[in-house]
Amino acid sequence: MIDEAIAWVVSIAFAIIVSYFGEAGVGVYLVVYFLIEWFYPVLFEVLRHGQTPGKGVMGLRVVCDDATPIGWNDSLVRNLLRVVDFLPVGYLAGLVSVVTSRRFQRLGDLAAGTLVVHADRVDGPAGEERAAAREEWAEADRRLGAAPLPIPLVVEERRGIVGFAERQPDLSAERILELAELLEPLSGARGEEGRQRVIRIANGIAGGE
Amino acid sequence: MAASPQVGSEDTAEARRAAAPIARGTWSEHLRPRSPYEATDFGFQFVRPYYGTLLAIAAAFLVPVVLVLAPFVNEHPFLTSLAIWWAKPVWERPILFHLSRAFFGQAPTARESLRGLESSVFRGLLASLTLQRLAPTRSFDLPVSVLEGGTGAVRSARLGILRRGRHGGAAAALTLVLIQVEGLLQIGLASLLFFFLPESVTDSIGESLFGGAEAHWLTSVVLFGLWALSILLVAPFYVAAGFSLYLHRRTELEAWDVELIFRRIAERASRRAGPAGAALAMIACVSLSLLPDPVAAYPNVSAEEAKASIETILEGEDFHEPDTVSMPRFLHEWEWETDDETGDPPPQWLQDLLAAIATFVAEFGQVILIALALGVVGWLVLRVLREGGLRLDLPAPGARRKHVPGELFGLEITEESLPDDVAGEALGAARAGRPRDALALLYRGALSRLALVHGAELSRGVTERECLDVARPLLAAEATSYFARLTRTWLRCAYGHLDPTADDLGALCEAWPRFFGAPDRRTAEEAVA
């Protein structure tokens, strides 16, 4: 939608310019409008690594379905087939395709073998203050040292423990202790001591010295 | 850190088997911190397996409303459409109830879900149909009312916390977007119907819609029906996305995903400790003990038997899925009609205009092309004047150096980055208790000598194993086996964090100068040339 708006602004601005050239300007305008309408997304997607300005604002990116960068052919196919997605009115076909395909692909994406993905991973609130707090916590945790895993754990479980250590700055003090105490059978301690033991396990998983 | 027993593959396999029955089939394990838009997508993904069931559940509440309103549709088309829109929370609540159970791995059928509806589902319905009806974050607030059961001040306080943050804002955007989608669905479906109607009918509809003529009652009824249908179709997505936003906001605030994982670990840890310590870990409303016990069926089979059975499976239907394609058979060939006779030539003024435009574009284009050409020539002339002649930076023949990357997998291997006495320094580091540094130095030195002395062609992207393959033909047998040992030890240390023993390391340092001693400058030059 942001892209539509930009394309509109550009083409209207151009229309104003060419209006000084009278009838002949109309011809030029139509040619330019045609180019903007059909090639605006293609140009940006290929030259700006899958991001039109609108997608950039929304943190999205187009890639091929094997996660390789998008090329001229892929981008052309997916944008030319935009008309099919528009059928019968207002992108109804595209909408149905997006909600029924497993990876939210519209018909153009299915034909070109492309995907729209979230480009940025956002974890927790950002900001300088938060970054400083995060750094402080990480430093304090490092000083606790590492401990081996008391029982074997699968990847998701290890990730959970490491995630707990990393997300402490986003949680309240009571909540941190509450969570750490859930792992009492593993750490064998409650309260602050329990938390520290969990952090040591996390350090061990993350590969501390 | 010595080879810790829990890193062994068998123990990991054991962990996987033990965790398996709990981990499979629940959506709750897929929770992690997500941005609001990702959370919305998660909701759309989550709704899919249950979409049919949810439609049935919603229809059970929506259809009666439609039937009650139907008699008034013709007289008050707008008011009846508004009424059905207003009543949305009535079926959104049972949808949410079903989704919340599905989220923890219990997905009842529509009938069971409807029968199992607790009275709490409709607590506070009056408020949500009146005071709270216009709240833009309706889908996001719904779980607080239905699942947490908060009312009045408690609810407001809770919502205050939850809405603060990006997820609440996304919920408002979701509401706005999906209202558009509902309208779009109605119009889209209507125009799809319209396309298939005979012209006589479409003309009269068009007149009634845009020409001010009296609308046929059927038109209003169909439009109303399509409106109800699109509300029905969108509702599961709306509720699921709102629920997902709510879950992810709680994940952000309370690390809810971590809690679920910790409960799982704790339950297993206490099960290991023995039945006496088996504290029952319950996740929200679900008792995990209902899930089947892990039955690790790994029968002992010999290698031949296994191979035979693998081959049977590979040849079976699972890997060669038969695909039956059916094509419609046309009953008769299409006959193409051309309507040449209807095409009048365009009027004279249009022809003139087109000709004028074409002439202009041609002339205009010519001017632009000439201007471009002049510009390029001018730019070249300027450049030549400023630089004092054209310089072509082509390398002189013979002066080409064999390309040696300065760095491989993060290790600097240029001659300058290495100390004069590689082995000596490495030994020093090993004695000082820094085995990792010692090994890194030895390995870097070996690579550097390989490239400079033996003329190994190492491109930037090679792996350690590829380096070994490159080195094999260049080195003597003994040196190759040394380099292989060095590579292996380094890999274990670098990626496995398994430090070599002091003896091994000492031996490696001692033998290093024999195979990769100080580079002979002359040989290096020859290799380069």
XYZ file of C-alpha atoms in Angstrom:
738
model
C 0.000 0.000 0.000
C 2.866 2.315 0.810
C 4.311 1.386 -2.562
C 1.029 2.194 -4.294
C 1.101 5.587 -2.632
C 4.668 6.286 -3.744
C 3.923 5.174 -7.293
C 0.878 7.457 -7.310
C 2.774 10.444 -6.030
C 5.536 9.946 -8.575
C 3.169 9.514 -11.473
C 1.033 12.496 -10.444
C 4.111 14.672 -10.057
C 5.167 13.587 -13.490
C 1.685 14.292 -14.828
C 1.955 17.862 -13.546
C 5.314 18.310 -15.258
C 4.201 16.942 -18.600
C 0.953 18.921 -18.528
C 3.048 21.901 -19.679
C 3.767 20.047 -22.870
C 0.136 19.846 -23.894
C -1.250 16.897 -25.790
C 2.136 15.463 -26.592
C 2.877 15.306 -22.865
C -0.053 12.959 -22.403
C 1.638 10.386 -24.596
C 4.857 10.583 -22.626
C 2.895 10.456 -19.403
C 1.154 7.273 -20.461
C 4.469 5.643 -21.329
C 5.958 6.631 -17.973
C 2.837 5.566 -16.111
C 3.048 2.183 -17.807
C 6.669 1.804 -16.750
C 5.965 2.793 -13.144
C 2.910 0.581 -12.893
C 4.682 -2.535 -14.126
C 8.349 -2.148 -13.293
C 8.488 -0.129 -10.101
C 8.341 -3.232 -7.852
C 10.588 -5.253 -10.167
C 13.357 -2.665 -10.157
C 13.337 -2.230 -6.406
C 13.005 -5.901 -5.596
C 15.959 -6.882 -7.725
C 18.246 -3.936 -7.056
C 17.467 -3.480 -3.359
C 17.720 -7.108 -2.290
C 14.037 -7.907 -2.377
C 12.803 -4.751 -0.695
C 10.608 -2.113 -2.266
C 10.470 1.032 -0.131
C 7.131 -0.111 1.283
C 8.457 -3.537 2.194
C 11.454 -1.854 3.778
C 9.209 0.174 6.060
C 7.270 -2.927 7.039
C 10.407 -5.025 7.565
C 9.566 -7.428 4.740
C 11.645 -8.898 1.956
C 11.011 -11.033 -1.121
C 13.228 -14.065 -1.605
C 13.102 -17.220 -3.693
C 11.535 -20.158 -1.916
C 14.959 -21.701 -1.405
C 15.969 -18.486 0.400
C 18.251 -17.295 -2.403
C 18.001 -13.643 -3.484
C 15.352 -12.813 -6.043
C 16.381 -12.318 -9.687
C 14.941 -10.483 -12.693
C 12.899 -13.437 -13.920
C 11.354 -14.201 -10.541
C 10.476 -10.615 -9.874
C 8.996 -10.102 -13.343
C 6.802 -13.179 -13.065
C 5.513 -12.361 -9.612
C 4.738 -8.763 -10.500
C 3.211 -9.421 -13.917
C 0.880 -11.950 -12.324
C -0.351 -9.235 -9.983
C -3.259 -8.841 -12.432
C -4.324 -12.421 -11.797
C -4.267 -11.847 -8.074
C -6.464 -8.815 -8.560
C -9.308 -10.904 -10.048
C -12.234 -10.545 -9.887
C -11.886 -7.272 -7.976
C -9.617 -5.911 -5.283
C -7.089 -8.777 -5.012
C -9.701 -11.347 -4.004
C -7.882 -14.214 -5.746
C -4.611 -13.147 -4.125
C -6.274 -13.025 -0.732
C -7.695 -16.523 -1.058
C -4.334 -17.791 -2.284
C -2.486 -16.168 0.605
C -4.686 -17.667 3.299
C -4.795 -21.122 1.734
C -1.165 -21.585 0.713
C 1.081 -22.931 3.419
C 3.577 -20.093 3.181
C 1.267 -17.136 2.548
C 2.006 -16.965 -1.166
C -0.199 -15.139 -3.614
C -0.661 -16.623 -7.089
C 2.233 -14.581 -8.473
C 4.480 -15.939 -5.739
C 3.407 -19.508 -6.433
C 4.158 -19.088 -10.134
C 7.529 -17.432 -9.587
C 8.518 -19.611 -6.633
C 9.057 -16.669 -4.339
C 8.248 -15.862 -0.742
C 7.697 -12.709 1.232
C 9.508 -13.055 4.548
C 10.017 -10.988 7.669
C 13.437 -9.469 7.215
C 14.254 -8.337 10.726
C 14.097 -10.425 13.806
C 12.923 -8.283 16.649
C 13.544 -9.610 20.112
C 12.115 -7.592 22.908
C 12.005 -3.830 23.175
C 14.840 -1.916 21.565
C 16.531 1.321 22.607
C 19.855 2.373 24.009
C 18.829 2.047 27.619
C 17.650 -1.495 27.047
C 20.865 -2.346 25.229
C 22.888 -1.111 28.204
C 20.739 -3.098 30.618
C 21.138 -6.175 28.463
C 24.911 -5.747 28.436
C 24.969 -5.391 32.213
C 22.980 -8.560 32.741
C 25.102 -10.497 30.293
C 28.264 -9.350 32.076
C 26.924 -10.339 35.487
C 25.835 -13.719 34.155
C 29.227 -14.404 32.610
C 30.858 -13.897 35.983
C 28.762 -16.720 37.448
C 30.676 -19.277 35.398
C 29.396 -22.353 33.608
C 28.030 -25.680 34.738
C 27.403 -28.910 32.792
C 23.884 -30.124 32.009
C 22.540 -32.241 34.862
C 20.310 -34.269 32.496
C 20.253 -34.588 28.700
C 18.065 -31.996 26.998
C 16.746 -31.618 23.462
C 17.500 -28.555 21.391
C 14.236 -26.720 22.187
C 14.823 -27.216 25.895
C 18.373 -25.943 25.733
C 17.143 -22.997 23.733
C 14.556 -22.326 26.434
C 17.204 -22.189 29.154
C 19.497 -19.937 27.145
C 16.491 -17.803 26.181
C 15.645 -17.384 29.846
C 19.136 -16.103 30.561
C 19.002 -13.682 27.650
C 15.562 -12.313 28.390
C 16.066 -11.523 32.057
C 16.342 -7.760 31.417
C 12.813 -7.821 29.932
C 11.243 -9.536 32.937
C 10.382 -8.431 36.447
C 12.565 -9.647 39.308
C 9.738 -11.733 40.814
C 8.988 -13.342 37.483
C 12.645 -14.280 36.993
C 12.743 -16.081 40.333
C 9.384 -17.707 39.685
C 10.615 -19.090 36.391
C 13.939 -20.226 37.830
C 12.146 -22.052 40.634
C 10.212 -24.088 38.114
C 13.554 -25.721 37.362
C 14.132 -26.674 40.993
C 14.232 -30.413 40.166
C 17.121 -29.605 37.847
C 19.038 -27.025 39.862
C 18.238 -28.288 43.346
C 17.888 -24.816 44.801
C 15.284 -22.090 45.175
C 15.426 -18.325 45.167
C 18.457 -16.414 43.975
C 20.697 -19.460 44.361
C 18.370 -21.413 42.071
C 18.470 -18.629 39.493
C 22.250 -18.563 39.537
C 22.443 -22.283 39.009
C 20.101 -22.061 36.039
C 22.223 -19.256 34.592
C 25.347 -21.398 35.019
C 23.658 -24.180 33.071
C 22.730 -21.637 30.396
C 26.334 -20.458 30.226
C 27.423 -24.063 29.842
C 25.029 -24.570 26.936
C 26.022 -21.321 25.249
C 29.635 -22.467 25.315
C 31.185 -20.322 28.021
C 34.741 -20.952 29.038
C 36.007 -28.745 29.955
C 36.596 -32.440 29.426
C 34.380 -34.594 27.242
C 31.200 -34.250 29.245
C 29.030 -37.350 29.106
C 25.809 -35.536 28.280
C 27.093 -34.359 24.933
C 27.271 -37.944 23.712
C 24.854 -38.808 20.927
C 23.177 -41.609 22.854
C 22.202 -39.372 25.702
C 20.819 -36.788 23.331
C 18.796 -39.481 21.633
C 17.482 -40.487 25.022
C 16.498 -36.916 25.736
C 14.707 -36.726 22.437
C 12.763 -39.906 23.079
C 11.801 -38.802 26.538
C 10.684 -35.392 25.371
C 8.890 -36.626 22.279
C 5.418 -37.482 23.588
C 5.042 -34.076 25.162
C 6.587 -32.045 22.404
C 4.523 -33.360 19.514
C 1.198 -32.016 18.470
C 0.915 -28.892 20.568
C 1.103 -25.375 19.291
C 2.277 -24.071 22.624
C 5.797 -25.351 21.978
C 6.089 -23.042 18.981
C 5.826 -19.914 21.098
C 8.803 -17.598 21.049
C 9.190 -13.818 21.063
C 7.831 -12.489 17.796
C 7.224 -9.088 16.308
C 3.520 -8.168 16.125
C 3.275 -8.841 12.403
C 4.931 -12.199 12.771
C 2.560 -12.958 15.612
C -0.379 -12.158 13.334
C 0.998 -14.517 10.710
C 1.394 -17.157 13.398
C -2.301 -16.747 14.162
C -3.249 -17.192 10.512
C -1.097 -20.307 10.354
C -2.547 -21.609 13.614
C -6.160 -21.318 12.420
C -5.688 -23.522 9.371
C -6.085 -27.058 10.703
C -9.213 -26.052 12.612
C -10.783 -23.744 10.043
C -13.639 -26.090 9.073
C -14.485 -26.842 12.682
C -14.386 -23.175 13.578
C -16.698 -22.270 10.705
C -19.183 -24.852 11.967
C -18.964 -23.476 15.508
C -19.384 -19.886 14.338
C -22.230 -20.830 12.010
C -24.103 -22.365 14.933
C -24.374 -18.866 16.396
C -24.395 -16.773 13.251
C -27.133 -18.577 11.325
C -29.827 -17.976 13.972
C -28.958 -14.281 13.974
C -29.216 -14.196 10.199
C -32.586 -15.985 10.288
C -33.968 -13.545 12.835
C -32.851 -10.580 10.737
C -33.850 -12.016 7.359
C -37.463 -10.740 7.274
C -36.295 -7.143 7.674
C -33.561 -7.244 5.074
C -35.597 -5.826 2.232
C -36.865 -2.824 4.155
C -33.745 -1.992 6.131
C -30.746 -3.358 4.259
C -28.275 -1.122 6.077
C -29.612 -1.659 9.599
C -29.707 -5.437 9.262
C -26.144 -5.492 7.933
C -25.067 -3.327 10.837
C -26.872 -5.587 13.312
C -25.105 -8.701 12.114
C -21.784 -6.887 12.273
C -22.603 -5.667 15.767
C -23.320 -9.195 17.000
C -19.821 -10.471 16.142
C -18.659 -11.106 19.749
C -21.405 -13.716 20.106
C -19.624 -16.192 17.847
C -16.117 -14.907 18.430
C -16.191 -16.186 21.994
C -16.865 -19.853 21.190
C -14.261 -19.670 18.429
C -11.687 -18.436 20.920
C -12.680 -21.114 23.401
C -12.074 -23.808 20.816
C -8.772 -22.279 19.720
C -7.496 -22.032 23.282
C -8.041 -25.751 23.753
C -6.483 -26.555 20.407
C -3.471 -24.497 21.376
C -2.610 -26.923 24.144
C -3.072 -29.958 21.979
C -6.709 -30.760 22.683
C -8.741 -30.209 19.572
C -12.297 -31.417 20.077
C -14.755 -31.718 17.201
C -17.227 -28.904 16.614
C -20.010 -30.836 18.343
C -17.883 -31.619 21.391
C -16.650 -28.080 21.551
C -20.172 -26.671 21.441
C -21.398 -29.118 24.053
C -18.395 -28.444 26.263
C -18.826 -24.665 26.202
C -18.521 -23.408 29.707
C -20.796 -20.673 30.951
C -17.684 -18.577 31.526
C -17.402 -18.183 27.763
C -20.356 -15.841 27.744
C -19.611 -13.997 30.975
C -19.517 -10.302 30.278
C -21.082 -10.736 26.855
C -23.458 -7.848 27.496
C -20.548 -5.505 28.156
C -18.719 -6.630 25.063
C -21.863 -6.028 22.995
C -22.332 -2.528 24.356
C -19.561 -0.590 26.069
C -16.644 -2.542 24.673
C -18.050 -3.204 21.218
C -16.209 -0.391 19.498
C -12.809 -0.998 21.085
C -10.398 -1.342 18.159
C -8.380 -4.011 19.981
C -11.415 -6.291 20.386
C -9.673 -9.513 19.304
C -6.774 -8.784 21.634
C -9.058 -8.077 24.612
C -11.176 -11.135 24.070
C -8.785 -13.647 25.731
C -8.736 -11.472 28.854
C -12.518 -11.645 29.128
C -12.989 -15.254 28.082
C -9.874 -17.076 29.326
C -8.739 -14.991 32.278
C -12.324 -14.270 33.257
C -11.609 -10.735 34.379
C -14.398 -8.179 34.597
C -14.674 -4.546 35.572
C -11.648 -2.878 37.137
C -9.534 -6.044 37.107
C -10.057 -6.364 33.395
C -9.227 -2.731 32.708
C -6.021 -2.885 34.741
C -4.954 -6.065 33.012
C -5.725 -4.657 29.581
C -3.834 -1.495 30.420
C -0.674 -3.528 30.858
C -1.232 -5.812 27.914
C -2.128 -3.079 25.445
C 0.955 -1.056 26.310
C 3.373 -2.287 23.690
C 3.457 -2.949 20.024
C 1.147 -5.945 20.051
C -1.868 -3.920 21.132
C -1.321 -1.431 18.317
C -1.063 -4.268 15.831
C -4.373 -5.622 17.130
C -6.070 -2.326 16.268
C -4.519 -2.408 12.810
C -5.726 -5.985 12.441
C -9.303 -4.935 13.177
C -9.151 -2.149 10.607
C -7.613 -4.334 7.920
C -9.999 -7.229 8.407
C -13.039 -4.942 8.229
C -11.740 -3.912 4.807
C -11.260 -7.550 3.925
C -14.847 -8.347 4.885
C -16.121 -5.601 2.642
C -13.812 -6.682 -0.121
C -14.980 -10.287 0.180
C -18.604 -9.235 -0.075
C -18.011 -7.050 -3.109
C -15.710 -9.622 -4.684
C -18.153 -12.492 -4.267
C -21.003 -10.306 -5.477
C -19.155 -9.301 -8.619
C -18.158 -12.906 -9.199
C -21.873 -13.795 -9.182
C -22.603 -10.763 -11.336
C -20.185 -11.982 -14.005
C -22.175 -15.163 -14.436
C -25.607 -13.608 -14.686
C -27.314 -13.061 -18.047
C -27.179 -9.542 -19.382
C -30.867 -8.807 -18.954
C -30.584 -9.424 -15.214
C -27.337 -7.532 -14.755
C -28.772 -4.517 -16.534
C -31.709 -4.278 -14.166
C -29.441 -4.770 -11.134
C -27.139 -2.097 -12.398
C -30.082 0.254 -12.798
C -31.356 -0.447 -9.310
C -27.929 0.087 -7.780
C -26.804 3.147 -9.686
C -29.871 4.380 -11.545
C -32.112 4.993 -8.552
C -34.652 2.355 -9.593
C -36.395 0.167 -7.015
C -34.105 -2.770 -6.036
C -35.432 -6.250 -6.494
C -35.824 -7.919 -3.092
C -33.572 -10.771 -4.213
C -30.681 -8.373 -4.745
C -30.833 -7.151 -1.163
C -31.154 -10.666 0.201
C -28.180 -11.920 -1.808
C -26.027 -8.980 -0.764
C -27.021 -9.509 2.867
C -26.259 -13.214 2.606
C -22.834 -12.509 1.128
C -22.142 -10.008 3.903
C -22.983 -12.634 6.524
C -20.871 -15.176 4.663
C -17.828 -12.925 4.528
C -18.182 -12.128 8.237
C -18.313 -15.860 8.904
C -15.287 -16.584 6.721
C -13.131 -13.872 8.284
C -14.089 -14.461 11.927
C -11.756 -17.430 12.637
C -8.788 -15.554 11.219
C -9.618 -12.472 13.232
C -9.986 -14.325 16.515
C -6.913 -16.479 15.940
C -4.699 -13.518 15.047
C -5.917 -11.586 18.090
C -5.335 -14.611 20.315
C -1.861 -15.002 18.874
C -1.085 -11.333 19.545
C -2.266 -11.814 23.116
C -0.096 -14.907 23.551
C 2.951 -13.188 22.134
C 2.442 -10.128 24.281
C 2.381 -12.406 27.319
C 5.441 -14.151 25.962
C 7.197 -10.812 25.818
C 6.046 -9.750 29.276
C 6.269 -12.993 31.194
C 8.452 -15.257 29.052
C 5.516 -17.607 28.834
C 7.265 -19.827 26.333
C 10.135 -20.279 28.771
C 7.655 -21.255 31.467
C 6.147 -23.979 29.286
C 9.588 -25.371 28.452
C 10.742 -25.216 32.080
C 7.675 -27.101 33.233
C 8.427 -29.782 30.702
C 12.049 -30.088 31.784
C 11.104 -30.088 35.459
C 8.583 -32.830 34.936
C 11.161 -34.978 33.204
C 13.824 -34.226 35.762
C 11.583 -35.304 38.605
C 10.434 -38.371 36.694
C 14.096 -39.303 36.404
C 14.588 -38.732 40.075
C 12.019 -41.452 40.748
C 8.277 -41.691 41.139
C 8.449 -40.354 44.691
C 9.585 -36.979 43.464
C 7.200 -36.878 40.559
C 5.726 -33.476 41.115
C 2.886 -33.085 38.696
C 3.608 -30.307 36.295
C 0.461 -29.003 34.767
C 0.339 -26.627 31.865
C -2.520 -24.193 32.200
C -5.647 -26.235 31.569
C -4.000 -29.309 30.146
C -2.837 -32.298 32.084
C 0.111 -33.708 30.271
C -0.188 -37.019 32.049
C -3.097 -37.817 29.755
C -0.700 -38.097 26.902
C 0.557 -41.564 26.052
C 3.706 -42.826 27.716
C 6.846 -42.902 25.622
C 7.243 -46.328 24.107
C 10.673 -46.418 22.593
C 10.355 -49.294 20.184
C 13.769 -49.840 18.687
C 13.961 -53.551 17.874
C 17.344 -55.117 17.360
C 17.848 -55.841 13.671
C 20.966 -56.885 11.843
C 22.526 -54.624 9.250
C 21.359 -56.783 6.315
C 17.815 -56.926 7.585
C 17.793 -53.207 8.097
C 19.161 -52.582 4.619
C 16.542 -54.860 3.077
C 13.743 -53.144 4.921
C 15.084 -49.721 4.029
C 15.070 -50.681 0.396
C 11.512 -51.996 0.563
C 10.431 -48.746 2.124
C 12.281 -46.674 -0.440
C 10.603 -48.598 -3.222
C 7.223 -48.401 -1.568
C 4.463 -45.959 -2.215
C 5.612 -43.453 0.378
C 8.506 -42.472 -1.817
C 6.796 -42.961 -5.142
C 3.475 -41.398 -4.611
C 1.207 -42.280 -7.517
C -0.343 -39.111 -8.804
C -3.629 -39.414 -10.630
C -4.303 -36.440 -12.810
C -7.742 -36.056 -14.257
C -8.496 -33.582 -17.003
C -11.899 -32.402 -17.996
C -12.938 -33.668 -21.402
C -14.656 -31.082 -23.509
C -17.963 -32.231 -24.877
C -17.477 -30.407 -28.096
C -14.774 -28.334 -29.635
C -14.913 -24.648 -29.054
C -15.829 -22.657 -32.047
C -14.102 -19.367 -32.145
C -16.109 -16.524 -33.455
C -14.435 -13.553 -34.855
C -16.249 -10.301 -35.004
C -14.331 -8.494 -37.662
C -17.447 -7.071 -39.201
C -18.326 -5.125 -36.029
C -15.033 -3.252 -35.868
C -15.550 0.237 -37.200
C -12.417 2.167 -38.041
C -11.627 4.671 -35.273
C -12.826 8.213 -35.902
C -10.627 10.586 -37.840
C -9.775 12.833 -34.847
C -8.450 9.865 -32.888
C -6.261 8.765 -35.780
C -4.862 12.280 -36.061
C -4.181 12.428 -32.337
C -2.397 9.082 -32.320
C -0.289 10.113 -35.287
C 0.622 13.378 -33.567
C 1.592 11.573 -30.375
C 3.676 9.044 -32.278
C 5.494 11.755 -34.172
C 6.150 13.636 -30.981
C 7.449 10.594 -29.105
C 9.737 9.821 -32.021
C 11.120 13.355 -32.162
C 11.342 13.679 -28.423
C 13.130 10.346 -28.176
C 15.563 11.416 -30.879
C 16.417 14.577 -28.956
C 16.953 12.641 -25.751
C 19.198 10.096 -27.446
C 21.322 12.789 -29.063
C 21.597 14.623 -25.763
C 22.664 11.428 -24.025
C 25.308 10.708 -26.655
C 26.663 14.256 -26.396
C 26.740 13.949 -22.620
C 28.733 10.734 -22.717
C 31.216 12.169 -25.202
C 31.590 15.338 -23.126
C 32.146 13.362 -19.957
C 34.813 11.251 -21.612
C 36.580 14.343 -22.948
C 36.508 15.952 -19.507
C 37.937 12.857 -17.931
C 40.729 12.580 -20.415
C 41.637 16.228 -19.937
C 41.646 15.984 -16.166
C 43.562 12.725 -15.892
C 46.015 13.617 -18.590
C 45.287 10.742 -20.891
C 43.529 7.444 -20.804
C 45.009 4.943 -18.488
C 44.105 1.351 -18.759
C 44.835 -0.458 -15.550
C 45.576 -3.797 -17.068
C 48.116 -5.940 -15.261
C 51.320 -6.429 -17.213
C 51.602 -9.999 -18.461
C 53.759 -12.195 -16.280
C 53.370 -9.946 -13.284
C 50.363 -11.923 -12.141
C 50.713 -13.289 -8.651
C 49.088 -16.429 -7.566
C 46.163 -15.426 -5.393
C 46.695 -16.168 -1.740
C 43.869 -15.160 0.549
C 44.870 -13.272 3.662
C 42.349 -15.074 5.760
C 40.664 -18.474 5.938
C 37.693 -19.254 8.208
C 38.537 -16.238 10.332
C 42.224 -17.115 10.716
C 44.844 -14.738 9.387
C 47.423 -16.630 7.383
C 49.584 -13.937 5.840
C 53.313 -14.308 6.387
C 53.433 -11.028 8.301
C 50.803 -12.094 10.820
C 52.878 -15.034 11.965
C 55.784 -14.969 14.427
C 59.208 -16.052 13.217
C 59.297 -19.089 15.421
C 55.821 -20.552 15.103
C 56.466 -23.819 16.870
C 58.328 -22.141 19.718
C 55.590 -19.640 20.405
C 52.981 -22.380 20.222
C 54.873 -24.427 22.751
C 55.034 -21.373 24.983
C 51.281 -20.875 24.740
C 50.688 -24.550 25.468
C 52.859 -24.383 28.589
C 51.043 -21.241 29.672
C 47.796 -23.225 29.644
C 46.419 -21.760 26.420
C 46.099 -24.901 24.283
C 43.585 -23.256 21.994
C 45.927 -20.419 21.079
C 48.773 -22.869 20.572
C 46.770 -25.038 18.208
C 45.441 -22.031 16.311
C 48.971 -20.777 15.773
C 50.217 -24.149 14.533
C 47.298 -24.549 12.183
C 47.552 -21.016 10.826
C 51.262 -21.453 10.276
C 50.716 -24.718 8.443
C 48.138 -23.142 6.161
C 50.353 -20.157 5.466
C 53.294 -22.371 4.502
C 51.026 -24.556 2.403
C 49.945 -21.547 0.390
C 53.345 -19.814 0.122
C 55.845 -22.654 0.004
C 53.907 -25.477 -1.563
C 51.806 -23.280 -3.795
C 48.493 -24.679 -2.581
C 45.595 -22.892 -4.216
C 43.262 -21.976 -1.402
C 40.256 -19.897 -2.293
C 38.535 -17.788 0.328
C 35.570 -20.090 0.834
C 37.315 -23.409 1.469
C 36.693 -25.534 4.541
C 39.285 -27.211 6.718
C 38.592 -30.556 5.081
C 39.050 -29.069 1.621
C 42.398 -27.631 2.724
C 43.418 -31.142 3.712
C 42.371 -32.481 0.304
C 44.359 -29.726 -1.419
C 47.410 -30.466 0.713
C 47.418 -34.219 0.168
C 49.034 -34.295 -3.298
C 51.460 -31.473 -2.411
C 52.968 -32.966 0.724
C 54.997 -36.065 1.419
C 53.144 -38.960 3.034
C 54.504 -38.255 6.500
C 53.758 -34.560 6.290
C 50.246 -35.309 5.071
C 49.500 -37.523 8.022
C 50.872 -34.844 10.344
C 48.717 -32.179 8.745
C 45.690 -34.475 8.964
C 46.343 -34.986 12.687
C 46.767 -31.264 13.193
C 43.537 -30.523 11.330
C 41.605 -33.087 13.331
C 42.902 -31.816 16.659
C 42.186 -28.239 15.670
C 38.619 -29.045 14.587
C 37.882 -30.825 17.858
C 39.231 -27.873 19.758
C 37.730 -25.079 17.668
C 34.230 -26.425 17.214
C 33.918 -29.143 19.815
C 35.685 -27.314 22.659
C 37.636 -30.476 23.340
C 41.176 -29.449 24.207
C 44.037 -31.792 23.308
C 46.093 -33.372 26.071
C 49.365 -31.675 26.955
C 51.327 -34.600 25.497
C 49.507 -34.505 22.163
C 49.963 -30.791 21.920
C 53.624 -30.999 22.794
C 54.174 -33.635 20.114
C 52.420 -31.495 17.554
C 54.583 -28.470 18.408
C 57.752 -30.490 18.284
C 57.062 -32.044 14.903
C 55.867 -28.819 13.282
C 59.252 -27.399 12.152
C 60.108 -30.694 10.447
C 57.212 -30.362 8.007
C 56.485 -26.666 7.912
C 59.854 -25.155 8.849
C 60.910 -21.613 8.000
C 59.954 -20.816 4.420
C 62.790 -20.794 1.939
C 62.451 -17.408 0.293
C 63.699 -18.697 -3.025
C 61.201 -21.546 -3.186
C 58.486 -19.135 -2.266
C 59.418 -16.865 -5.139
C 59.457 -19.778 -7.539
C 56.073 -20.928 -6.343
C 54.728 -17.458 -6.900
C 56.152 -17.181 -10.365
